mmCIF file with all atom_site columns, C-alpha atoms in Angstrom:
data_model
loop_
_atom_site.group_PDB
_atom_site.id
_atom_site.type_symbol
_atom_site.label_atom_id
_atom_site.label_alt_id
_atom_site.label_comp_id
_atom_site.label_asym_id
_atom_site.label_entity_id
_atom_site.label_seq_id
_atom_site.pdbx_PDB_ins_code
_atom_site.Cartn_x
_atom_site.Cartn_y
_atom_site.Cartn_z
_atom_site.occupancy
_atom_site.B_iso_or_equiv
_atom_site.pdbx_formal_charge
_atom_site.auth_seq_id
_atom_site.auth_comp_id
_atom_site.auth_asym_id
_atom_site.auth_atom_id
_atom_site.pdbx_PDB_model_num
ATOM 1   C CA . UNK A 1 1   ? 150.204 -108.779 170.782 1.00 0.00 ? 1   UNK A CA 1
ATOM 2   C CA . UNK A 1 2   ? 148.564 -107.248 167.793 1.00 0.00 ? 2   UNK A CA 1
ATOM 3   C CA . UNK A 1 3   ? 145.421 -105.495 169.184 1.00 0.00 ? 3   UNK A CA 1
ATOM 4   C CA . UNK A 1 4   ? 142.431 -104.535 167.079 1.00 0.00 ? 4   UNK A CA 1
ATOM 5   C CA . UNK A 1 5   ? 139.110 -102.847 167.644 1.00 0.00 ? 5   UNK A CA 1
ATOM 6   C CA . UNK A 1 6   ? 136.745 -105.199 169.430 1.00 0.00 ? 6   UNK A CA 1
ATOM 7   C CA . UNK A 1 7   ? 139.502 -107.201 170.908 1.00 0.00 ? 7   UNK A CA 1
ATOM 8   C CA . UNK A 1 8   ? 139.312 -107.561 174.703 1.00 0.00 ? 8   UNK A CA 1
ATOM 9   C CA . UNK A 1 9   ? 141.664 -104.983 176.309 1.00 0.00 ? 9   UNK A CA 1
ATOM 10  C CA . UNK A 1 10  ? 144.432 -107.017 178.142 1.00 0.00 ? 10  UNK A CA 1
ATOM 11  C CA . UNK A 1 11  ? 143.912 -107.068 181.903 1.00 0.00 ? 11  UNK A CA 1
ATOM 12  C CA . UNK A 1 12  ? 146.872 -106.216 184.202 1.00 0.00 ? 12  UNK A CA 1
ATOM 13  C CA . UNK A 1 13  ? 147.788 -105.369 187.677 1.00 0.00 ? 13  UNK A CA 1
ATOM 14  C CA . UNK A 1 14  ? 149.824 -102.139 188.220 1.00 0.00 ? 14  UNK A CA 1
ATOM 15  C CA . UNK A 1 15  ? 151.195 -99.601  190.599 1.00 0.00 ? 15  UNK A CA 1
ATOM 16  C CA . UNK A 1 16  ? 149.823 -96.074  189.979 1.00 0.00 ? 16  UNK A CA 1
ATOM 17  C CA . UNK A 1 17  ? 150.116 -92.646  191.503 1.00 0.00 ? 17  UNK A CA 1
ATOM 18  C CA . UNK A 1 18  ? 146.743 -93.413  193.090 1.00 0.00 ? 18  UNK A CA 1
ATOM 19  C CA . UNK A 1 19  ? 147.651 -96.836  194.426 1.00 0.00 ? 19  UNK A CA 1
ATOM 20  C CA . UNK A 1 20  ? 147.582 -100.369 192.980 1.00 0.00 ? 20  UNK A CA 1
ATOM 21  C CA . UNK A 1 21  ? 144.794 -101.310 190.538 1.00 0.00 ? 21  UNK A CA 1
ATOM 22  C CA . UNK A 1 22  ? 143.585 -104.277 188.537 1.00 0.00 ? 22  UNK A CA 1
ATOM 23  C CA . UNK A 1 23  ? 142.673 -102.777 185.187 1.00 0.00 ? 23  UNK A CA 1
ATOM 24  C CA . UNK A 1 24  ? 139.331 -104.515 184.451 1.00 0.00 ? 24  UNK A CA 1
ATOM 25  C CA . UNK A 1 25  ? 138.215 -104.172 188.059 1.00 0.00 ? 25  UNK A CA 1
ATOM 26  C CA . UNK A 1 26  ? 139.110 -100.434 187.962 1.00 0.00 ? 26  UNK A CA 1
ATOM 27  C CA . UNK A 1 27  ? 137.081 -99.884  184.874 1.00 0.00 ? 27  UNK A CA 1
ATOM 28  C CA . UNK A 1 28  ? 134.024 -101.597 186.385 1.00 0.00 ? 28  UNK A CA 1
ATOM 29  C CA . UNK A 1 29  ? 130.822 -100.479 184.616 1.00 0.00 ? 29  UNK A CA 1
ATOM 30  C CA . UNK A 1 30  ? 132.491 -97.351  183.277 1.00 0.00 ? 30  UNK A CA 1
ATOM 31  C CA . UNK A 1 31  ? 134.235 -96.499  180.010 1.00 0.00 ? 31  UNK A CA 1
ATOM 32  C CA . UNK A 1 32  ? 137.952 -95.838  180.222 1.00 0.00 ? 32  UNK A CA 1
ATOM 33  C CA . UNK A 1 33  ? 140.632 -93.902  178.280 1.00 0.00 ? 33  UNK A CA 1
ATOM 34  C CA . UNK A 1 34  ? 144.155 -95.219  178.669 1.00 0.00 ? 34  UNK A CA 1
ATOM 35  C CA . UNK A 1 35  ? 146.675 -92.882  177.274 1.00 0.00 ? 35  UNK A CA 1
ATOM 36  C CA . UNK A 1 36  ? 150.428 -93.425  177.412 1.00 0.00 ? 36  UNK A CA 1
ATOM 37  C CA . UNK A 1 37  ? 153.607 -91.355  177.670 1.00 0.00 ? 37  UNK A CA 1
ATOM 38  C CA . UNK A 1 38  ? 157.271 -92.156  176.747 1.00 0.00 ? 38  UNK A CA 1
ATOM 39  C CA . UNK A 1 39  ? 158.830 -90.581  179.828 1.00 0.00 ? 39  UNK A CA 1
ATOM 40  C CA . UNK A 1 40  ? 158.211 -88.179  182.656 1.00 0.00 ? 40  UNK A CA 1
ATOM 41  C CA . UNK A 1 41  ? 159.177 -84.585  182.323 1.00 0.00 ? 41  UNK A CA 1
ATOM 42  C CA . UNK A 1 42  ? 158.501 -84.448  178.587 1.00 0.00 ? 42  UNK A CA 1
ATOM 43  C CA . UNK A 1 43  ? 157.082 -81.187  177.249 1.00 0.00 ? 43  UNK A CA 1
ATOM 44  C CA . UNK A 1 44  ? 154.191 -82.308  175.036 1.00 0.00 ? 44  UNK A CA 1
ATOM 45  C CA . UNK A 1 45  ? 152.981 -84.809  177.478 1.00 0.00 ? 45  UNK A CA 1
ATOM 46  C CA . UNK A 1 46  ? 153.044 -82.272  180.206 1.00 0.00 ? 46  UNK A CA 1
ATOM 47  C CA . UNK A 1 47  ? 150.572 -80.138  178.291 1.00 0.00 ? 47  UNK A CA 1
ATOM 48  C CA . UNK A 1 48  ? 148.461 -83.226  177.573 1.00 0.00 ? 48  UNK A CA 1
ATOM 49  C CA . UNK A 1 49  ? 148.115 -84.398  181.159 1.00 0.00 ? 49  UNK A CA 1
ATOM 50  C CA . UNK A 1 50  ? 147.045 -80.916  182.212 1.00 0.00 ? 50  UNK A CA 1
ATOM 51  C CA . UNK A 1 51  ? 144.451 -80.702  179.455 1.00 0.00 ? 51  UNK A CA 1
ATOM 52  C CA . UNK A 1 52  ? 142.963 -84.073  180.482 1.00 0.00 ? 52  UNK A CA 1
ATOM 53  C CA . UNK A 1 53  ? 142.636 -82.890  184.056 1.00 0.00 ? 53  UNK A CA 1
ATOM 54  C CA . UNK A 1 54  ? 140.869 -79.720  182.862 1.00 0.00 ? 54  UNK A CA 1
ATOM 55  C CA . UNK A 1 55  ? 138.489 -81.860  180.745 1.00 0.00 ? 55  UNK A CA 1
ATOM 56  C CA . UNK A 1 56  ? 138.031 -84.506  183.434 1.00 0.00 ? 56  UNK A CA 1
ATOM 57  C CA . UNK A 1 57  ? 134.426 -83.213  184.304 1.00 0.00 ? 57  UNK A CA 1
ATOM 58  C CA . UNK A 1 58  ? 133.485 -83.691  180.681 1.00 0.00 ? 58  UNK A CA 1
ATOM 59  C CA . UNK A 1 59  ? 134.796 -87.282  180.701 1.00 0.00 ? 59  UNK A CA 1
ATOM 60  C CA . UNK A 1 60  ? 133.010 -87.960  183.961 1.00 0.00 ? 60  UNK A CA 1
ATOM 61  C CA . UNK A 1 61  ? 129.720 -86.716  182.534 1.00 0.00 ? 61  UNK A CA 1
ATOM 62  C CA . UNK A 1 62  ? 130.121 -89.517  180.009 1.00 0.00 ? 62  UNK A CA 1
ATOM 63  C CA . UNK A 1 63  ? 130.971 -92.121  182.642 1.00 0.00 ? 63  UNK A CA 1
ATOM 64  C CA . UNK A 1 64  ? 134.540 -92.252  181.384 1.00 0.00 ? 64  UNK A CA 1
ATOM 65  C CA . UNK A 1 65  ? 137.497 -92.872  183.699 1.00 0.00 ? 65  UNK A CA 1
ATOM 66  C CA . UNK A 1 66  ? 140.932 -91.511  182.629 1.00 0.00 ? 66  UNK A CA 1
ATOM 67  C CA . UNK A 1 67  ? 144.236 -93.291  183.286 1.00 0.00 ? 67  UNK A CA 1
ATOM 68  C CA . UNK A 1 68  ? 147.698 -92.457  182.141 1.00 0.00 ? 68  UNK A CA 1
ATOM 69  C CA . UNK A 1 69  ? 150.735 -94.628  181.698 1.00 0.00 ? 69  UNK A CA 1
ATOM 70  C CA . UNK A 1 70  ? 154.418 -93.729  181.782 1.00 0.00 ? 70  UNK A CA 1
ATOM 71  C CA . UNK A 1 71  ? 157.474 -95.873  181.901 1.00 0.00 ? 71  UNK A CA 1
ATOM 72  C CA . UNK A 1 72  ? 158.702 -94.338  185.153 1.00 0.00 ? 72  UNK A CA 1
ATOM 73  C CA . UNK A 1 73  ? 158.486 -95.012  188.805 1.00 0.00 ? 73  UNK A CA 1
ATOM 74  C CA . UNK A 1 74  ? 155.554 -93.739  190.875 1.00 0.00 ? 74  UNK A CA 1
ATOM 75  C CA . UNK A 1 75  ? 157.907 -91.329  192.648 1.00 0.00 ? 75  UNK A CA 1
ATOM 76  C CA . UNK A 1 76  ? 159.247 -89.947  189.320 1.00 0.00 ? 76  UNK A CA 1
ATOM 77  C CA . UNK A 1 77  ? 155.758 -89.492  187.938 1.00 0.00 ? 77  UNK A CA 1
ATOM 78  C CA . UNK A 1 78  ? 154.489 -87.902  191.110 1.00 0.00 ? 78  UNK A CA 1
ATOM 79  C CA . UNK A 1 79  ? 157.377 -85.432  191.082 1.00 0.00 ? 79  UNK A CA 1
ATOM 80  C CA . UNK A 1 80  ? 156.185 -84.402  187.566 1.00 0.00 ? 80  UNK A CA 1
ATOM 81  C CA . UNK A 1 81  ? 152.681 -83.501  188.717 1.00 0.00 ? 81  UNK A CA 1
ATOM 82  C CA . UNK A 1 82  ? 153.699 -80.092  190.270 1.00 0.00 ? 82  UNK A CA 1
ATOM 83  C CA . UNK A 1 83  ? 155.490 -79.212  187.026 1.00 0.00 ? 83  UNK A CA 1
ATOM 84  C CA . UNK A 1 84  ? 152.282 -80.019  185.092 1.00 0.00 ? 84  UNK A CA 1
ATOM 85  C CA . UNK A 1 85  ? 150.380 -77.643  187.481 1.00 0.00 ? 85  UNK A CA 1
ATOM 86  C CA . UNK A 1 86  ? 152.904 -74.927  186.894 1.00 0.00 ? 86  UNK A CA 1
ATOM 87  C CA . UNK A 1 87  ? 152.647 -75.402  183.127 1.00 0.00 ? 87  UNK A CA 1
ATOM 88  C CA . UNK A 1 88  ? 148.878 -75.842  182.749 1.00 0.00 ? 88  UNK A CA 1
ATOM 89  C CA . UNK A 1 89  ? 147.381 -74.678  186.056 1.00 0.00 ? 89  UNK A CA 1
ATOM 90  C CA . UNK A 1 90  ? 145.928 -78.158  186.435 1.00 0.00 ? 90  UNK A CA 1
ATOM 91  C CA . UNK A 1 91  ? 147.437 -80.912  188.615 1.00 0.00 ? 91  UNK A CA 1
ATOM 92  C CA . UNK A 1 92  ? 146.307 -84.475  187.456 1.00 0.00 ? 92  UNK A CA 1
ATOM 93  C CA . UNK A 1 93  ? 144.147 -86.190  190.047 1.00 0.00 ? 93  UNK A CA 1
ATOM 94  C CA . UNK A 1 94  ? 143.567 -89.388  188.004 1.00 0.00 ? 94  UNK A CA 1
ATOM 95  C CA . UNK A 1 95  ? 145.901 -92.420  188.233 1.00 0.00 ? 95  UNK A CA 1
ATOM 96  C CA . UNK A 1 96  ? 149.065 -92.680  186.178 1.00 0.00 ? 96  UNK A CA 1
ATOM 97  C CA . UNK A 1 97  ? 150.562 -96.127  185.824 1.00 0.00 ? 97  UNK A CA 1
ATOM 98  C CA . UNK A 1 98  ? 154.154 -96.759  186.654 1.00 0.00 ? 98  UNK A CA 1
ATOM 99  C CA . UNK A 1 99  ? 155.226 -99.202  183.896 1.00 0.00 ? 99  UNK A CA 1
ATOM 100 C CA . UNK A 1 100 ? 158.918 -99.397  184.790 1.00 0.00 ? 100 UNK A CA 1
ATOM 101 C CA . UNK A 1 101 ? 159.115 -103.037 183.590 1.00 0.00 ? 101 UNK A CA 1
ATOM 102 C CA . UNK A 1 102 ? 157.449 -101.941 180.278 1.00 0.00 ? 102 UNK A CA 1
ATOM 103 C CA . UNK A 1 103 ? 155.343 -105.046 180.480 1.00 0.00 ? 103 UNK A CA 1
ATOM 104 C CA . UNK A 1 104 ? 152.126 -103.118 179.917 1.00 0.00 ? 104 UNK A CA 1
ATOM 105 C CA . UNK A 1 105 ? 153.635 -101.181 176.996 1.00 0.00 ? 105 UNK A CA 1
ATOM 106 C CA . UNK A 1 106 ? 154.565 -104.476 175.456 1.00 0.00 ? 106 UNK A CA 1
ATOM 107 C CA . UNK A 1 107 ? 151.215 -106.056 176.292 1.00 0.00 ? 107 UNK A CA 1
ATOM 108 C CA . UNK A 1 108 ? 149.450 -103.175 174.361 1.00 0.00 ? 108 UNK A CA 1
ATOM 109 C CA . UNK A 1 109 ? 151.824 -103.423 171.460 1.00 0.00 ? 109 UNK A CA 1
ATOM 110 C CA . UNK A 1 110 ? 153.523 -100.070 172.117 1.00 0.00 ? 110 UNK A CA 1
ATOM 111 C CA . UNK A 1 111 ? 156.992 -101.530 172.374 1.00 0.00 ? 111 UNK A CA 1
ATOM 112 C CA . UNK A 1 112 ? 158.517 -104.694 170.732 1.00 0.00 ? 112 UNK A CA 1
ATOM 113 C CA . UNK A 1 113 ? 157.992 -107.727 172.948 1.00 0.00 ? 113 UNK A CA 1
ATOM 114 C CA . UNK A 1 114 ? 161.590 -108.763 172.207 1.00 0.00 ? 114 UNK A CA 1
ATOM 115 C CA . UNK A 1 115 ? 162.740 -105.690 174.086 1.00 0.00 ? 115 UNK A CA 1
ATOM 116 C CA . UNK A 1 116 ? 164.640 -106.731 177.275 1.00 0.00 ? 116 UNK A CA 1
ATOM 117 C CA . UNK A 1 117 ? 165.272 -104.927 180.543 1.00 0.00 ? 117 UNK A CA 1
ATOM 118 C CA . UNK A 1 118 ? 163.483 -102.129 182.425 1.00 0.00 ? 118 UNK A CA 1
ATOM 119 C CA . UNK A 1 119 ? 162.826 -98.458  181.641 1.00 0.00 ? 119 UNK A CA 1
ATOM 120 C CA . UNK A 1 120 ? 165.999 -97.580  183.599 1.00 0.00 ? 120 UNK A CA 1
ATOM 121 C CA . UNK A 1 121 ? 168.329 -95.521  181.404 1.00 0.00 ? 121 UNK A CA 1
ATOM 122 C CA . UNK A 1 122 ? 165.900 -95.289  178.501 1.00 0.00 ? 122 UNK A CA 1
ATOM 123 C CA . UNK A 1 123 ? 165.088 -91.911  177.032 1.00 0.00 ? 123 UNK A CA 1
ATOM 124 C CA . UNK A 1 124 ? 161.848 -90.593  175.600 1.00 0.00 ? 124 UNK A CA 1
ATOM 125 C CA . UNK A 1 125 ? 163.211 -91.196  172.193 1.00 0.00 ? 125 UNK A CA 1
ATOM 126 C CA . UNK A 1 126 ? 163.794 -94.844  172.979 1.00 0.00 ? 126 UNK A CA 1
ATOM 127 C CA . UNK A 1 127 ? 160.121 -95.055  174.033 1.00 0.00 ? 127 UNK A CA 1
ATOM 128 C CA . UNK A 1 128 ? 158.668 -92.838  171.321 1.00 0.00 ? 128 UNK A CA 1
ATOM 129 C CA . UNK A 1 129 ? 156.032 -95.337  170.260 1.00 0.00 ? 129 UNK A CA 1
ATOM 130 C CA . UNK A 1 130 ? 154.647 -95.118  173.716 1.00 0.00 ? 130 UNK A CA 1
ATOM 131 C CA . UNK A 1 131 ? 152.202 -92.384  172.619 1.00 0.00 ? 131 UNK A CA 1
ATOM 132 C CA . UNK A 1 132 ? 148.896 -94.279  172.238 1.00 0.00 ? 132 UNK A CA 1
ATOM 133 C CA . UNK A 1 133 ? 145.216 -93.672  173.229 1.00 0.00 ? 133 UNK A CA 1
ATOM 134 C CA . UNK A 1 134 ? 142.997 -96.602  173.889 1.00 0.00 ? 134 UNK A CA 1
ATOM 135 C CA . UNK A 1 135 ? 139.214 -96.174  174.487 1.00 0.00 ? 135 UNK A CA 1
ATOM 136 C CA . UNK A 1 136 ? 137.856 -99.202  176.341 1.00 0.00 ? 136 UNK A CA 1
ATOM 137 C CA . UNK A 1 137 ? 134.061 -99.949  176.829 1.00 0.00 ? 137 UNK A CA 1
ATOM 138 C CA . UNK A 1 138 ? 132.342 -101.312 179.873 1.00 0.00 ? 138 UNK A CA 1
ATOM 139 C CA . UNK A 1 139 ? 132.489 -104.706 178.160 1.00 0.00 ? 139 UNK A CA 1
ATOM 140 C CA . UNK A 1 140 ? 136.301 -104.347 178.283 1.00 0.00 ? 140 UNK A CA 1
ATOM 141 C CA . UNK A 1 141 ? 136.532 -104.299 174.394 1.00 0.00 ? 141 UNK A CA 1
ATOM 142 C CA . UNK A 1 142 ? 138.811 -101.837 172.621 1.00 0.00 ? 142 UNK A CA 1
ATOM 143 C CA . UNK A 1 143 ? 136.681 -99.255  170.814 1.00 0.00 ? 143 UNK A CA 1
ATOM 144 C CA . UNK A 1 144 ? 139.507 -97.134  169.413 1.00 0.00 ? 144 UNK A CA 1
ATOM 145 C CA . UNK A 1 145 ? 143.302 -96.868  169.438 1.00 0.00 ? 145 UNK A CA 1
ATOM 146 C CA . UNK A 1 146 ? 145.465 -94.117  168.030 1.00 0.00 ? 146 UNK A CA 1
ATOM 147 C CA . UNK A 1 147 ? 149.232 -93.673  168.204 1.00 0.00 ? 147 UNK A CA 1
ATOM 148 C CA . UNK A 1 148 ? 150.778 -90.140  167.867 1.00 0.00 ? 148 UNK A CA 1
ATOM 149 C CA . UNK A 1 149 ? 154.212 -89.027  167.055 1.00 0.00 ? 149 UNK A CA 1
ATOM 150 C CA . UNK A 1 150 ? 156.156 -87.360  169.968 1.00 0.00 ? 150 UNK A CA 1
ATOM 151 C CA . UNK A 1 151 ? 156.089 -83.987  168.314 1.00 0.00 ? 151 UNK A CA 1
ATOM 152 C CA . UNK A 1 152 ? 152.291 -83.837  167.933 1.00 0.00 ? 152 UNK A CA 1
ATOM 153 C CA . UNK A 1 153 ? 150.079 -83.135  170.974 1.00 0.00 ? 153 UNK A CA 1
ATOM 154 C CA . UNK A 1 154 ? 146.938 -85.157  171.160 1.00 0.00 ? 154 UNK A CA 1
ATOM 155 C CA . UNK A 1 155 ? 143.535 -83.531  170.646 1.00 0.00 ? 155 UNK A CA 1
ATOM 156 C CA . UNK A 1 156 ? 141.395 -84.571  173.585 1.00 0.00 ? 156 UNK A CA 1
ATOM 157 C CA . UNK A 1 157 ? 138.321 -82.597  172.351 1.00 0.00 ? 157 UNK A CA 1
ATOM 158 C CA . UNK A 1 158 ? 138.508 -85.101  169.439 1.00 0.00 ? 158 UNK A CA 1
ATOM 159 C CA . UNK A 1 159 ? 138.682 -88.003  171.910 1.00 0.00 ? 159 UNK A CA 1
ATOM 160 C CA . UNK A 1 160 ? 135.453 -86.686  173.594 1.00 0.00 ? 160 UNK A CA 1
ATOM 161 C CA . UNK A 1 161 ? 133.769 -86.339  170.163 1.00 0.00 ? 161 UNK A CA 1
ATOM 162 C CA . UNK A 1 162 ? 134.715 -89.936  169.456 1.00 0.00 ? 162 UNK A CA 1
ATOM 163 C CA . UNK A 1 163 ? 133.351 -91.135  172.743 1.00 0.00 ? 163 UNK A CA 1
ATOM 164 C CA . UNK A 1 164 ? 130.044 -89.278  172.065 1.00 0.00 ? 164 UNK A CA 1
ATOM 165 C CA . UNK A 1 165 ? 129.845 -91.116  168.727 1.00 0.00 ? 165 UNK A CA 1
ATOM 166 C CA . UNK A 1 166 ? 130.828 -94.568  170.141 1.00 0.00 ? 166 UNK A CA 1
ATOM 167 C CA . UNK A 1 167 ? 128.325 -94.313  172.981 1.00 0.00 ? 167 UNK A CA 1
ATOM 168 C CA . UNK A 1 168 ? 125.529 -93.049  170.738 1.00 0.00 ? 168 UNK A CA 1
ATOM 169 C CA . UNK A 1 169 ? 126.101 -95.763  168.082 1.00 0.00 ? 169 UNK A CA 1
ATOM 170 C CA . UNK A 1 170 ? 126.344 -98.525  170.725 1.00 0.00 ? 170 UNK A CA 1
ATOM 171 C CA . UNK A 1 171 ? 122.894 -97.610  171.902 1.00 0.00 ? 171 UNK A CA 1
ATOM 172 C CA . UNK A 1 172 ? 121.106 -96.890  168.544 1.00 0.00 ? 172 UNK A CA 1
ATOM 173 C CA . UNK A 1 173 ? 121.296 -98.377  165.064 1.00 0.00 ? 173 UNK A CA 1
ATOM 174 C CA . UNK A 1 174 ? 123.029 -95.332  163.590 1.00 0.00 ? 174 UNK A CA 1
ATOM 175 C CA . UNK A 1 175 ? 126.468 -94.099  162.406 1.00 0.00 ? 175 UNK A CA 1
ATOM 176 C CA . UNK A 1 176 ? 127.912 -90.577  162.617 1.00 0.00 ? 176 UNK A CA 1
ATOM 177 C CA . UNK A 1 177 ? 129.023 -88.636  159.485 1.00 0.00 ? 177 UNK A CA 1
ATOM 178 C CA . UNK A 1 178 ? 132.254 -86.772  158.939 1.00 0.00 ? 178 UNK A CA 1
ATOM 179 C CA . UNK A 1 179 ? 133.072 -84.077  161.480 1.00 0.00 ? 179 UNK A CA 1
ATOM 180 C CA . UNK A 1 180 ? 129.923 -84.966  163.499 1.00 0.00 ? 180 UNK A CA 1
ATOM 181 C CA . UNK A 1 181 ? 129.228 -83.221  166.806 1.00 0.00 ? 181 UNK A CA 1
ATOM 182 C CA . UNK A 1 182 ? 126.858 -84.309  169.501 1.00 0.00 ? 182 UNK A CA 1
ATOM 183 C CA . UNK A 1 183 ? 123.285 -83.253  168.669 1.00 0.00 ? 183 UNK A CA 1
ATOM 184 C CA . UNK A 1 184 ? 123.797 -83.152  164.910 1.00 0.00 ? 184 UNK A CA 1
ATOM 185 C CA . UNK A 1 185 ? 121.960 -85.443  162.434 1.00 0.00 ? 185 UNK A CA 1
ATOM 186 C CA . UNK A 1 186 ? 123.174 -89.027  162.159 1.00 0.00 ? 186 UNK A CA 1
ATOM 187 C CA . UNK A 1 187 ? 122.986 -91.826  159.530 1.00 0.00 ? 187 UNK A CA 1
ATOM 188 C CA . UNK A 1 188 ? 120.815 -94.906  159.735 1.00 0.00 ? 188 UNK A CA 1
ATOM 189 C CA . UNK A 1 189 ? 122.999 -97.925  159.418 1.00 0.00 ? 189 UNK A CA 1
ATOM 190 C CA . UNK A 1 190 ? 122.774 -99.605  155.945 1.00 0.00 ? 190 UNK A CA 1
ATOM 191 C CA . UNK A 1 191 ? 121.985 -102.864 157.720 1.00 0.00 ? 191 UNK A CA 1
ATOM 192 C CA . UNK A 1 192 ? 118.683 -101.413 158.818 1.00 0.00 ? 192 UNK A CA 1
ATOM 193 C CA . UNK A 1 193 ? 116.270 -101.871 155.972 1.00 0.00 ? 193 UNK A CA 1
ATOM 194 C CA . UNK A 1 194 ? 113.479 -99.391  155.330 1.00 0.00 ? 194 UNK A CA 1
ATOM 195 C CA . UNK A 1 195 ? 110.730 -101.551 156.829 1.00 0.00 ? 195 UNK A CA 1
ATOM 196 C CA . UNK A 1 196 ? 112.600 -101.856 160.113 1.00 0.00 ? 196 UNK A CA 1
ATOM 197 C CA . UNK A 1 197 ? 113.701 -98.220  159.959 1.00 0.00 ? 197 UNK A CA 1
ATOM 198 C CA . UNK A 1 198 ? 110.090 -97.092  159.893 1.00 0.00 ? 198 UNK A CA 1
ATOM 199 C CA . UNK A 1 199 ? 109.488 -98.772  163.155 1.00 0.00 ? 199 UNK A CA 1
ATOM 200 C CA . UNK A 1 200 ? 112.649 -97.390  164.822 1.00 0.00 ? 200 UNK A CA 1
ATOM 201 C CA . UNK A 1 201 ? 112.311 -93.862  163.280 1.00 0.00 ? 201 UNK A CA 1
ATOM 202 C CA . UNK A 1 202 ? 108.498 -93.328  162.814 1.00 0.00 ? 202 UNK A CA 1
ATOM 203 C CA . UNK A 1 203 ? 109.076 -89.651  161.990 1.00 0.00 ? 203 UNK A CA 1
ATOM 204 C CA . UNK A 1 204 ? 110.910 -90.714  158.852 1.00 0.00 ? 204 UNK A CA 1
ATOM 205 C CA . UNK A 1 205 ? 114.261 -89.682  157.442 1.00 0.00 ? 205 UNK A CA 1
ATOM 206 C CA . UNK A 1 206 ? 116.020 -87.538  154.812 1.00 0.00 ? 206 UNK A CA 1
ATOM 207 C CA . UNK A 1 207 ? 117.186 -89.772  152.062 1.00 0.00 ? 207 UNK A CA 1
ATOM 208 C CA . UNK A 1 208 ? 120.388 -88.533  150.348 1.00 0.00 ? 208 UNK A CA 1
ATOM 209 C CA . UNK A 1 209 ? 120.968 -91.757  148.585 1.00 0.00 ? 209 UNK A CA 1
ATOM 210 C CA . UNK A 1 210 ? 119.289 -95.142  149.223 1.00 0.00 ? 210 UNK A CA 1
ATOM 211 C CA . UNK A 1 211 ? 122.354 -96.063  151.413 1.00 0.00 ? 211 UNK A CA 1
ATOM 212 C CA . UNK A 1 212 ? 122.578 -92.605  153.100 1.00 0.00 ? 212 UNK A CA 1
ATOM 213 C CA . UNK A 1 213 ? 119.552 -91.838  155.250 1.00 0.00 ? 213 UNK A CA 1
ATOM 214 C CA . UNK A 1 214 ? 119.799 -89.033  157.839 1.00 0.00 ? 214 UNK A CA 1
ATOM 215 C CA . UNK A 1 215 ? 117.765 -88.660  161.025 1.00 0.00 ? 215 UNK A CA 1
ATOM 216 C CA . UNK A 1 216 ? 118.022 -86.355  164.029 1.00 0.00 ? 216 UNK A CA 1
ATOM 217 C CA . UNK A 1 217 ? 120.353 -87.479  166.836 1.00 0.00 ? 217 UNK A CA 1
ATOM 218 C CA . UNK A 1 218 ? 118.122 -90.031  168.697 1.00 0.00 ? 218 UNK A CA 1
ATOM 219 C CA . UNK A 1 219 ? 119.654 -89.188  172.017 1.00 0.00 ? 219 UNK A CA 1
ATOM 220 C CA . UNK A 1 220 ? 118.299 -85.651  172.014 1.00 0.00 ? 220 UNK A CA 1
#
């Protein structure tokens, strides 16, 4: 299944380290970040899971739920959590999906659908494409997906920055420029013509080009 931005995130039922879930029901009215791992006891992913737990209060401020996925059993993943605490001083308290059948990895286009069998006997290298981040909105639509190589740790500060941008631009007719950080000036969408923009932004804007009009962050 070739997933794109604005596609509905496929729903599924799964066992996790926090019990069984139905994905769409679990999201509810929140936002969600689903991030996947090729195998338990892998070094880069250990650092990532600890970092996500450290940043969990920041995600919660934004009404974002975190959920991991690994192609391991619940017991295998649970045994990994103490190692993560040793490595990062953080023990993940968010659910991690046990995708032993690899059905969810295939459903989300992380592994070929023609692949047969279970995760039993497979190595992290066999599953190296299972290194993806999905941001899903309360409408259950995919807002972003990124796939990383095994040797590159993910930047979850960047994921937070993207969430800030997506949440802002879903509520206001603006876009965010390069390297934007929350609170900085934003761009009026080109689809908003000047007559309409005057009503939405009565204090005016700074025109760099006719198609590039900057205004203060409207969420401030």
